[in-house]
Amino acid sequence: MTLDVGVIGTGMIGQDHIRRLADVLSGARVAAVTDVDTDRARTVADGLSDVRVHPTGQDLIADPGVDAVVVTSWGPTHEQYVLAAIAAGKQVFCEKPLATTREACERIVDAEVAAGRRLVMVGFMRRYDEQYRAMKEVVTSGEIGAPLLMHAAHRNPSVPDHFTSEMIITDSTVHDIDVARWVLGEEIAAVRVLKPRVSSKARPGFNDPLLVLLEMGSGVLVDVEASVNAGFAYDIRGEVVGEDGTVELTESAGVLTKQRGRWSGRVPATWKERFARAFDTEFQAWVDAVAAGGTTGPSAWDGYAATVVCDTGLEALRTGERVPVVLRQRPDLYKEQ
Amino acid sequence: MTLDVGVIGTGMIGQDHIRRLADVLSGARVAAVTDVDTDRARTVADGLSDVRVHPTGQDLIADPGVDAVVVTSWGPTHEQYVLAAIAAGKQVFCEKPLATTREACERIVDAEVAAGRRLVMVGFMRRYDEQYRAMKEVVTSGEIGAPLLMHAAHRNPSVPDHFTSEMIITDSTVHDIDVARWVLGEEIAAVRVLKPRVSSKARPGFNDPLLVLLEMGSGVLVDVEASVNAGFAYDIRGEVVGEDGTVELTESAGVLTKQRGRWSGRVPATWKERFARAFDTEFQAWVDAVAAGGTTGPSAWDGYAATVVCDTGLEALRTGERVPVVLRQRPDLYKEQ
Amino acid sequence: MTLDVGVIGTGMIGQDHIRRLADVLSGARVAAVTDVDTDRARTVADGLSDVRVHPTGQDLIADPGVDAVVVTSWGPTHEQYVLAAIAAGKQVFCEKPLATTREACERIVDAEVAAGRRLVMVGFMRRYDEQYRAMKEVVTSGEIGAPLLMHAAHRNPSVPDHFTSEMIITDSTVHDIDVARWVLGEEIAAVRVLKPRVSSKARPGFNDPLLVLLEMGSGVLVDVEASVNAGFAYDIRGEVVGEDGTVELTESAGVLTKQRGRWSGRVPATWKERFARAFDTEFQAWVDAVAAGGTTGPSAWDGYAATVVCDTGLEALRTGERVPVVLRQRPDLYKEQ
Amino acid sequence: MTLDVGVIGTGMIGQDHIRRLADVLSGARVAAVTDVDTDRARTVADGLSDVRVHPTGQDLIADPGVDAVVVTSWGPTHEQYVLAAIAAGKQVFCEKPLATTREACERIVDAEVAAGRRLVMVGFMRRYDEQYRAMKEVVTSGEIGAPLLMHAAHRNPSVPDHFTSEMIITDSTVHDIDVARWVLGEEIAAVRVLKPRVSSKARPGFNDPLLVLLEMGSGVLVDVEASVNAGFAYDIRGEVVGEDGTVELTESAGVLTKQRGRWSGRVPATWKERFARAFDTEFQAWVDAVAAGGTTGPSAWDGYAATVVCDTGLEALRTGERVPVVLRQRPDLYKEQ
């Protein structure tokens, strides 16, 4: 009854998912790992019991002892592993991005449609965060009427030196892009990117923060403040404005303290702190769905749409213009949400 | 020692200021009133004691028993009364707008500069709201570092039938325009107006809500969600995002109740409820300053800048483009804030 | 139309009320002052215009140019001035306590009853605080059902060296005693005082904090945490628990800031900061009521009841027992609240 | 590597723990069950795979295929199963109460001390709630100085007909008793129970709410408002007041909505909703500790102390007096917290 999972990519996020499979979740275990750095894979395997190390992702996918596959390797390699898993008829959980180009995502969608059933889940963990789920529930219930606008902020305390303005869109805002599509239940039609005053904490030549404006198909306008040198905390904000009311994420601290003339509470320091539980819930949902013979959550289509919107955002960042989002037609496989 | 004030315009807002002068404030009284509808002026005067009724604003201004003048008449008439007060060397408090055209505002600025001293205060009452004052204090203190963005929302529950999309800018957003200039301490350089999905509660042909984007001189970007059919309450939001932190207005309810599975608090129902105290504080500040021989608060220049930015906003609304704000040079009289 | 007010006692609180009458309120002025320290009275008078200085409170009350009297002298002297004002048929605003003994309060009540109309208002300013008013409104509306308990905290940052444990009851908790009577609309039937662990910040021999338990006539139980060495702020909390819900005072800060990993807001530093506006509103209400020929707010009966409950509290503090509160019968004059 | 767990008692709470072991937690499975109602045990076993059904708890404990034992049977039966588990040298997780009498708890403590190592964990799940953990962390850090008071409220929406005033102490307040001991890190020295006005929603003869006052060894005073007919929600409040500040549980809603003139958030409806995650965390902690060869969390001593304090509380409820808590000496086995 225990799901034997193979993990491709044993870097930071891969190790975190392996820990989750080994120590936190119910009904799954790590059966095999692989990594471009075989020594690292072997070290990770040595920390567990009874784990095979494969030379390549393809070998791992082919392993008959692997029931399902987790892809946490470098983004540009996602496509080949997801396609191989689909070809092998094995369920695959792929960390975002599904693939780094529109064309690669389309090949995955095509393959899955040809397979005739969903085999891919993409790791947009915010869909499993309790606060975002409560927000979507309120929006869907109709309590606040038809949505008109959505406000969001994605504040990262700091980023590594190799981070670029483009990555603010493809690595940070991509989550808000998925949230907007999911909470509002519709596609994004156009993107604008505005450049506010640059933070003195950003490296020279780095446009940080950005204000990303998403136009949904129905006209709902989403503004996302995205910054990656916020310093003070990892701060995620969100609000949907409807015709009859609004719904917003609350501050997430569990206790309020009073000292030295202030009441105060903690803002999460990192994305790990903020979304730790969402990762657990997401992954358990996948394990349960796979054990039940299917999959769940964000689909290959969601991964495709996110990548296309990010591409569009990069053009909007370059040109300063409003750029329409061009999506292919949504296959029937992805019709039911 | 009591300031004898003459009030030009005894409509709703005029009557509110008259009540304030008569019953709330210290050091002032209503000495004279006038209105285009003389009967209404007379009725208002009859409710007080020892108040003269003048046939015209010019007569009221000329009345030697009037120490200072309040202009609460219809917007297009403001210019002539403010100019007359300046000519008479009398302090004047003018409700917003200072005047309805850029040219009219320039004539007032020119007259005041020629007079060589400030005689005009414009009624941007948010500058006297405790919450906005606390926000400005935090920004000015440097606690949150250099400002990068500002988010605002101006949600009006409903408006009269004659209200238009243009008035969302000139009547509602004008307050956020002044707040942005005042809190951030700089001029607005350009305006964009985006049109989100239209509320089904708006009359046909009415663009509501709007998302107004203000570019400050330094690049700080201000987004203002402005809606006038929000229905659920009069809800004013604001947040400044700096390099080292943020500051935002809190919900303003004094008590939290728990019932039927919810904790909850009151959102103000009207602008009167939300800003009642700010109006009192503003007006007392003016009375005190006039009693001390000068004036205070938002100047004719602030009134001029607001009108120019509104004009620019109307062009931006029409064209869908980013429109630069063109201001004349700031006279020395308005140099010190 | 301007009320000429005479002020007996020009110490800190007296000067604050004088400033209020001179600079803040509408419809009143300071006509005369007196103080046991005549030089201080004269200095205060010199800062204003046209103010008479009287050698004694009795002289001031007798002054035909004094329409109404404010008593802000030392507590033990309150009785004689209030009685003299009643005898003179002049309205009197008396800072708490009405008088320092049960018997003195009874003499005042007797005198006022004999006069046949209310002439005394006692300075329990919390009744004019917006938060407490909203709390009372919720309780009175029936929204939360019949009250069962009330929780309160009165945290003073520090007190002068002469402050004693007894004064925690008579100077601090007295406000919570009045609030309990007023919000719940009934008398206090018994008092217990418990002694928690003593703060290391309290002087030796000083019992601080205290937990004061008030039993209302109906059985509603009120617990008041009272401390005067809280250090961190002036923090006033309150919650009424009813059969169908609860209502509590919110934190009062106008802005929330985020910095260094925390969201935070200001707790007031002093009672002046916390209740500044309540004092203004209270005093204006008195001025307006007196101008209209009567009085308003907390009555001599309220002052009497508060003093009796404080006395009872002192016995409870001494004995550690539950001590019943014994009040005389409430005269008809005080029947209507 | 999977822990084979035997569950004694397959009622509501037993089934919930079985679901947890089967579907939520990592590293454990249900190997055997038993219940006084054998049909119910069999039905529960049928819903799982490969689960043995034993006629008695003793049989289950003796089963060599059972690594560790969960006791979720009726309170009065706890003692015999816990003693049997200790005798068998098997780790046992016992839902509260550890046992229903002081003497029974002492026999368990004696047996465990004789065994020379901890074999018992008691199910006080609040110690695994994120909010309470954050509260304890703040208290322990010294940030708010030495604790002086603690305020708590335990509001249950409703209870079954068989519920009594005594059970408010033994079933509801017992959690606050454990929290006080754990957060403050010391024993309770005395108990008082006060009876506020009775809710009209309570059955005749039922004293609800109660105000339970706990005196800690150091003098810290804890007041617990406990009600079980609160109707509006399941509302758990807590605040520790220290010499330098305070720490309190925040409202736990993830989103704030604005509608019809109110901002609002959800209060949990039931204890399951409020503490769902705490139960998961608690149980995983036990599974992990047992897998590592020991146990963790609340000990038999904690279970003993809670039962003694509850007994003392019942006497205080009966007599209306302050009743001292008499504990035997704490064995060395329980010295390290």
PDB file of C-alpha atoms in Angstrom, chain A residues 168-314:
ATOM      1  CA  ILE A 168      11.398  38.499 -10.381  1.00  0.00           C
ATOM      2  CA  ILE A 169       8.797  37.514 -12.958  1.00  0.00           C
ATOM      3  CA  THR A 170       9.739  33.915 -13.710  1.00  0.00           C
ATOM      4  CA  ASP A 171      10.691  32.838 -10.186  1.00  0.00           C
ATOM      5  CA  SER A 172       8.641  35.047  -7.857  1.00  0.00           C
ATOM      6  CA  THR A 173       5.636  36.471  -9.679  1.00  0.00           C
ATOM      7  CA  VAL A 174       4.965  33.105 -11.319  1.00  0.00           C
ATOM      8  CA  HIS A 175       3.291  32.101  -8.061  1.00  0.00           C
ATOM      9  CA  ASP A 176       1.020  35.134  -8.131  1.00  0.00           C
ATOM     10  CA  ILE A 177       0.257  34.371 -11.756  1.00  0.00           C
ATOM     11  CA  ASP A 178      -0.899  30.904 -10.826  1.00  0.00           C
ATOM     12  CA  VAL A 179      -2.832  32.202  -7.807  1.00  0.00           C
ATOM     13  CA  ALA A 180      -4.638  34.784  -9.945  1.00  0.00           C
ATOM     14  CA  ARG A 181      -5.674  32.141 -12.486  1.00  0.00           C
ATOM     15  CA  TRP A 182      -6.743  29.735  -9.751  1.00  0.00           C
ATOM     16  CA  VAL A 183      -8.543  32.087  -7.374  1.00  0.00           C
ATOM     17  CA  LEU A 184     -10.317  33.950 -10.155  1.00  0.00           C
ATOM     18  CA  GLY A 185     -10.937  30.850 -12.251  1.00  0.00           C
ATOM     19  CA  GLU A 186      -9.971  32.325 -15.588  1.00  0.00           C
ATOM     20  CA  GLU A 187      -7.032  32.942 -17.913  1.00  0.00           C
ATOM     21  CA  ILE A 188      -4.801  36.010 -18.057  1.00  0.00           C
ATOM     22  CA  ALA A 189      -5.335  38.050 -21.216  1.00  0.00           C
ATOM     23  CA  ALA A 190      -2.580  40.655 -21.100  1.00  0.00           C
ATOM     24  CA  VAL A 191       0.403  41.775 -19.042  1.00  0.00           C
ATOM     25  CA  ARG A 192       2.004  45.115 -18.254  1.00  0.00           C
ATOM     26  CA  VAL A 193       5.125  45.609 -16.147  1.00  0.00           C
ATOM     27  CA  LEU A 194       5.833  48.975 -14.536  1.00  0.00           C
ATOM     28  CA  LYS A 195       9.138  49.951 -12.964  1.00  0.00           C
ATOM     29  CA  PRO A 196       8.796  51.909  -9.724  1.00  0.00           C
ATOM     30  CA  ARG A 197      11.697  53.699  -8.085  1.00  0.00           C
ATOM     31  CA  VAL A 198      14.566  51.243  -7.734  1.00  0.00           C
ATOM     32  CA  SER A 199      15.546  50.092  -4.271  1.00  0.00           C
ATOM     33  CA  SER A 200      19.020  51.181  -3.250  1.00  0.00           C
ATOM     34  CA  LYS A 201      19.475  47.618  -2.023  1.00  0.00           C
ATOM     35  CA  ALA A 202      19.214  46.211  -5.523  1.00  0.00           C
ATOM     36  CA  ARG A 203      22.419  45.578  -7.440  1.00  0.00           C
ATOM     37  CA  PRO A 204      23.195  48.168 -10.155  1.00  0.00           C
ATOM     38  CA  GLY A 205      21.148  47.563 -13.273  1.00  0.00           C
ATOM     39  CA  PHE A 206      18.569  45.540 -11.361  1.00  0.00           C
ATOM     40  CA  ASN A 207      14.951  46.744 -11.603  1.00  0.00           C
ATOM     41  CA  ASP A 208      13.538  45.931  -8.202  1.00  0.00           C
ATOM     42  CA  PRO A 209      10.682  46.270  -7.251  1.00  0.00           C
ATOM     43  CA  LEU A 210       8.343  45.734 -10.206  1.00  0.00           C
ATOM     44  CA  LEU A 211       4.627  46.325 -10.448  1.00  0.00           C
ATOM     45  CA  VAL A 212       3.178  43.580 -12.637  1.00  0.00           C
ATOM     46  CA  LEU A 213      -0.330  44.183 -13.946  1.00  0.00           C
ATOM     47  CA  LEU A 214      -2.338  41.196 -15.125  1.00  0.00           C
ATOM     48  CA  GLU A 215      -5.533  41.646 -17.111  1.00  0.00           C
ATOM     49  CA  MET A 216      -7.795  38.646 -16.751  1.00  0.00           C
ATOM     50  CA  GLY A 217     -10.070  37.482 -19.536  1.00  0.00           C
ATOM     51  CA  SER A 218     -13.110  39.066 -17.919  1.00  0.00           C
ATOM     52  CA  GLY A 219     -11.326  42.361 -17.337  1.00  0.00           C
ATOM     53  CA  VAL A 220     -10.472  41.767 -13.683  1.00  0.00           C
ATOM     54  CA  LEU A 221      -7.231  43.673 -13.063  1.00  0.00           C
ATOM     55  CA  VAL A 222      -4.538  42.172 -10.867  1.00  0.00           C
ATOM     56  CA  ASP A 223      -1.648  44.251  -9.572  1.00  0.00           C
ATOM     57  CA  VAL A 224       1.338  42.449  -8.119  1.00  0.00           C
ATOM     58  CA  GLU A 225       4.032  44.324  -6.233  1.00  0.00           C
ATOM     59  CA  ALA A 226       7.075  42.089  -6.572  1.00  0.00           C
ATOM     60  CA  SER A 227      10.322  42.807  -4.781  1.00  0.00           C
ATOM     61  CA  VAL A 228      13.261  40.609  -3.904  1.00  0.00           C
ATOM     62  CA  ASN A 229      15.347  42.918  -1.748  1.00  0.00           C
ATOM     63  CA  ALA A 230      12.674  43.723   0.818  1.00  0.00           C
ATOM     64  CA  GLY A 231      15.024  42.932   3.651  1.00  0.00           C
ATOM     65  CA  PHE A 232      12.569  43.127   6.507  1.00  0.00           C
ATOM     66  CA  ALA A 233      10.798  39.784   5.956  1.00  0.00           C
ATOM     67  CA  TYR A 234       9.181  37.352   3.529  1.00  0.00           C
ATOM     68  CA  ASP A 235       5.843  39.067   3.201  1.00  0.00           C
ATOM     69  CA  ILE A 236       3.027  37.778   1.016  1.00  0.00           C
ATOM     70  CA  ARG A 237      -0.128  39.859   0.672  1.00  0.00           C
ATOM     71  CA  GLY A 238      -3.308  39.356  -1.295  1.00  0.00           C
ATOM     72  CA  GLU A 239      -6.766  40.884  -1.597  1.00  0.00           C
ATOM     73  CA  VAL A 240      -9.657  40.300  -3.979  1.00  0.00           C
ATOM     74  CA  VAL A 241     -12.072  43.191  -4.461  1.00  0.00           C
ATOM     75  CA  GLY A 242     -15.563  42.166  -5.498  1.00  0.00           C
ATOM     76  CA  GLU A 243     -18.727  44.070  -6.265  1.00  0.00           C
ATOM     77  CA  ASP A 244     -20.113  43.424  -2.768  1.00  0.00           C
ATOM     78  CA  GLY A 245     -17.026  43.219  -0.597  1.00  0.00           C
ATOM     79  CA  THR A 246     -13.418  42.204  -0.308  1.00  0.00           C
ATOM     80  CA  VAL A 247     -11.366  39.323   1.043  1.00  0.00           C
ATOM     81  CA  GLU A 248      -7.738  39.550   2.077  1.00  0.00           C
ATOM     82  CA  LEU A 249      -5.044  37.405   3.661  1.00  0.00           C
ATOM     83  CA  THR A 250      -4.499  38.257   7.338  1.00  0.00           C
ATOM     84  CA  GLU A 251      -1.116  38.578   8.996  1.00  0.00           C
ATOM     85  CA  SER A 252      -0.141  35.064   9.952  1.00  0.00           C
ATOM     86  CA  ALA A 253       1.439  35.382  13.388  1.00  0.00           C
ATOM     87  CA  GLY A 254       0.070  33.133  16.110  1.00  0.00           C
ATOM     88  CA  VAL A 255       0.811  35.447  19.012  1.00  0.00           C
ATOM     89  CA  LEU A 256       0.833  39.158  19.610  1.00  0.00           C
ATOM     90  CA  THR A 257       3.329  40.559  22.085  1.00  0.00           C
ATOM     91  CA  LYS A 258       3.411  43.944  23.766  1.00  0.00           C
ATOM     92  CA  GLN A 259       6.726  45.435  24.757  1.00  0.00           C
ATOM     93  CA  ARG A 260       8.413  48.799  24.825  1.00  0.00           C
ATOM     94  CA  GLY A 261       5.369  50.720  23.661  1.00  0.00           C
ATOM     95  CA  ARG A 262       4.437  48.463  20.728  1.00  0.00           C
ATOM     96  CA  TRP A 263       2.174  45.512  20.043  1.00  0.00           C
ATOM     97  CA  SER A 264       3.730  43.278  17.455  1.00  0.00           C
ATOM     98  CA  GLY A 265       3.784  39.930  15.724  1.00  0.00           C
ATOM     99  CA  ARG A 266       6.137  37.960  13.551  1.00  0.00           C
ATOM    100  CA  VAL A 267       6.270  38.190   9.764  1.00  0.00           C
ATOM    101  CA  PRO A 268       7.720  34.994   8.269  1.00  0.00           C
ATOM    102  CA  ALA A 269      11.430  35.224   7.511  1.00  0.00           C
ATOM    103  CA  THR A 270      11.532  32.883   4.516  1.00  0.00           C
ATOM    104  CA  TRP A 271       9.314  31.128   1.997  1.00  0.00           C
ATOM    105  CA  LYS A 272      10.054  27.895   3.816  1.00  0.00           C
ATOM    106  CA  GLU A 273       8.570  29.289   7.016  1.00  0.00           C
ATOM    107  CA  ARG A 274       5.604  30.828   5.237  1.00  0.00           C
ATOM    108  CA  PHE A 275       4.686  27.846   3.100  1.00  0.00           C
ATOM    109  CA  ALA A 276       6.057  24.863   5.049  1.00  0.00           C
ATOM    110  CA  ARG A 277       2.631  23.447   5.721  1.00  0.00           C
ATOM    111  CA  ALA A 278       1.396  24.129   2.195  1.00  0.00           C
ATOM    112  CA  PHE A 279       4.241  22.001   0.839  1.00  0.00           C
ATOM    113  CA  ASP A 280       3.258  19.164   3.176  1.00  0.00           C
ATOM    114  CA  THR A 281      -0.415  19.378   2.260  1.00  0.00           C
ATOM    115  CA  GLU A 282       0.332  19.619  -1.451  1.00  0.00           C
ATOM    116  CA  PHE A 283       2.578  16.618  -1.442  1.00  0.00           C
ATOM    117  CA  GLN A 284       0.228  14.502   0.669  1.00  0.00           C
ATOM    118  CA  ALA A 285      -2.573  15.384  -1.744  1.00  0.00           C
ATOM    119  CA  TRP A 286      -0.458  14.127  -4.615  1.00  0.00           C
ATOM    120  CA  VAL A 287       0.507  10.915  -2.807  1.00  0.00           C
ATOM    121  CA  ASP A 288      -3.130  10.233  -1.913  1.00  0.00           C
ATOM    122  CA  ALA A 289      -4.321  10.935  -5.450  1.00  0.00           C
ATOM    123  CA  VAL A 290      -1.654   8.731  -7.000  1.00  0.00           C
ATOM    124  CA  ALA A 291      -2.443   5.947  -4.527  1.00  0.00           C
ATOM    125  CA  ALA A 292      -6.047   6.275  -5.646  1.00  0.00           C
ATOM    126  CA  GLY A 293      -4.994   5.862  -9.263  1.00  0.00           C
ATOM    127  CA  GLY A 294      -5.014   9.441 -10.558  1.00  0.00           C
ATOM    128  CA  THR A 295      -3.560  12.853  -9.879  1.00  0.00           C
ATOM    129  CA  THR A 296      -4.806  16.196  -8.615  1.00  0.00           C
ATOM    130  CA  GLY A 297      -3.931  19.876  -8.286  1.00  0.00           C
ATOM    131  CA  PRO A 298      -2.265  22.149 -10.829  1.00  0.00           C
ATOM    132  CA  SER A 299      -2.161  20.468 -14.223  1.00  0.00           C
ATOM    133  CA  ALA A 300       0.203  20.561 -17.163  1.00  0.00           C
ATOM    134  CA  TRP A 301      -2.153  23.157 -18.607  1.00  0.00           C
ATOM    135  CA  ASP A 302      -1.604  25.318 -15.522  1.00  0.00           C
ATOM    136  CA  GLY A 303       2.124  24.880 -15.939  1.00  0.00           C
ATOM    137  CA  TYR A 304       1.839  25.792 -19.637  1.00  0.00           C
ATOM    138  CA  ALA A 305      -0.274  28.891 -18.943  1.00  0.00           C
ATOM    139  CA  ALA A 306       2.106  30.086 -16.234  1.00  0.00           C
ATOM    140  CA  THR A 307       5.089  29.740 -18.529  1.00  0.00           C
ATOM    141  CA  VAL A 308       3.344  31.593 -21.357  1.00  0.00           C
ATOM    142  CA  VAL A 309       2.291  34.429 -19.031  1.00  0.00           C
ATOM    143  CA  CYS A 310       5.849  34.679 -17.691  1.00  0.00           C
ATOM    144  CA  ASP A 311       7.171  34.864 -21.256  1.00  0.00           C
ATOM    145  CA  THR A 312       4.645  37.584 -21.960  1.00  0.00           C
ATOM    146  CA  GLY A 313       5.708  39.356 -18.805  1.00  0.00           C
ATOM    147  CA  LEU A 314       9.324  39.331 -19.908  1.00  0.00           C
TER     148      LEU A 314
END
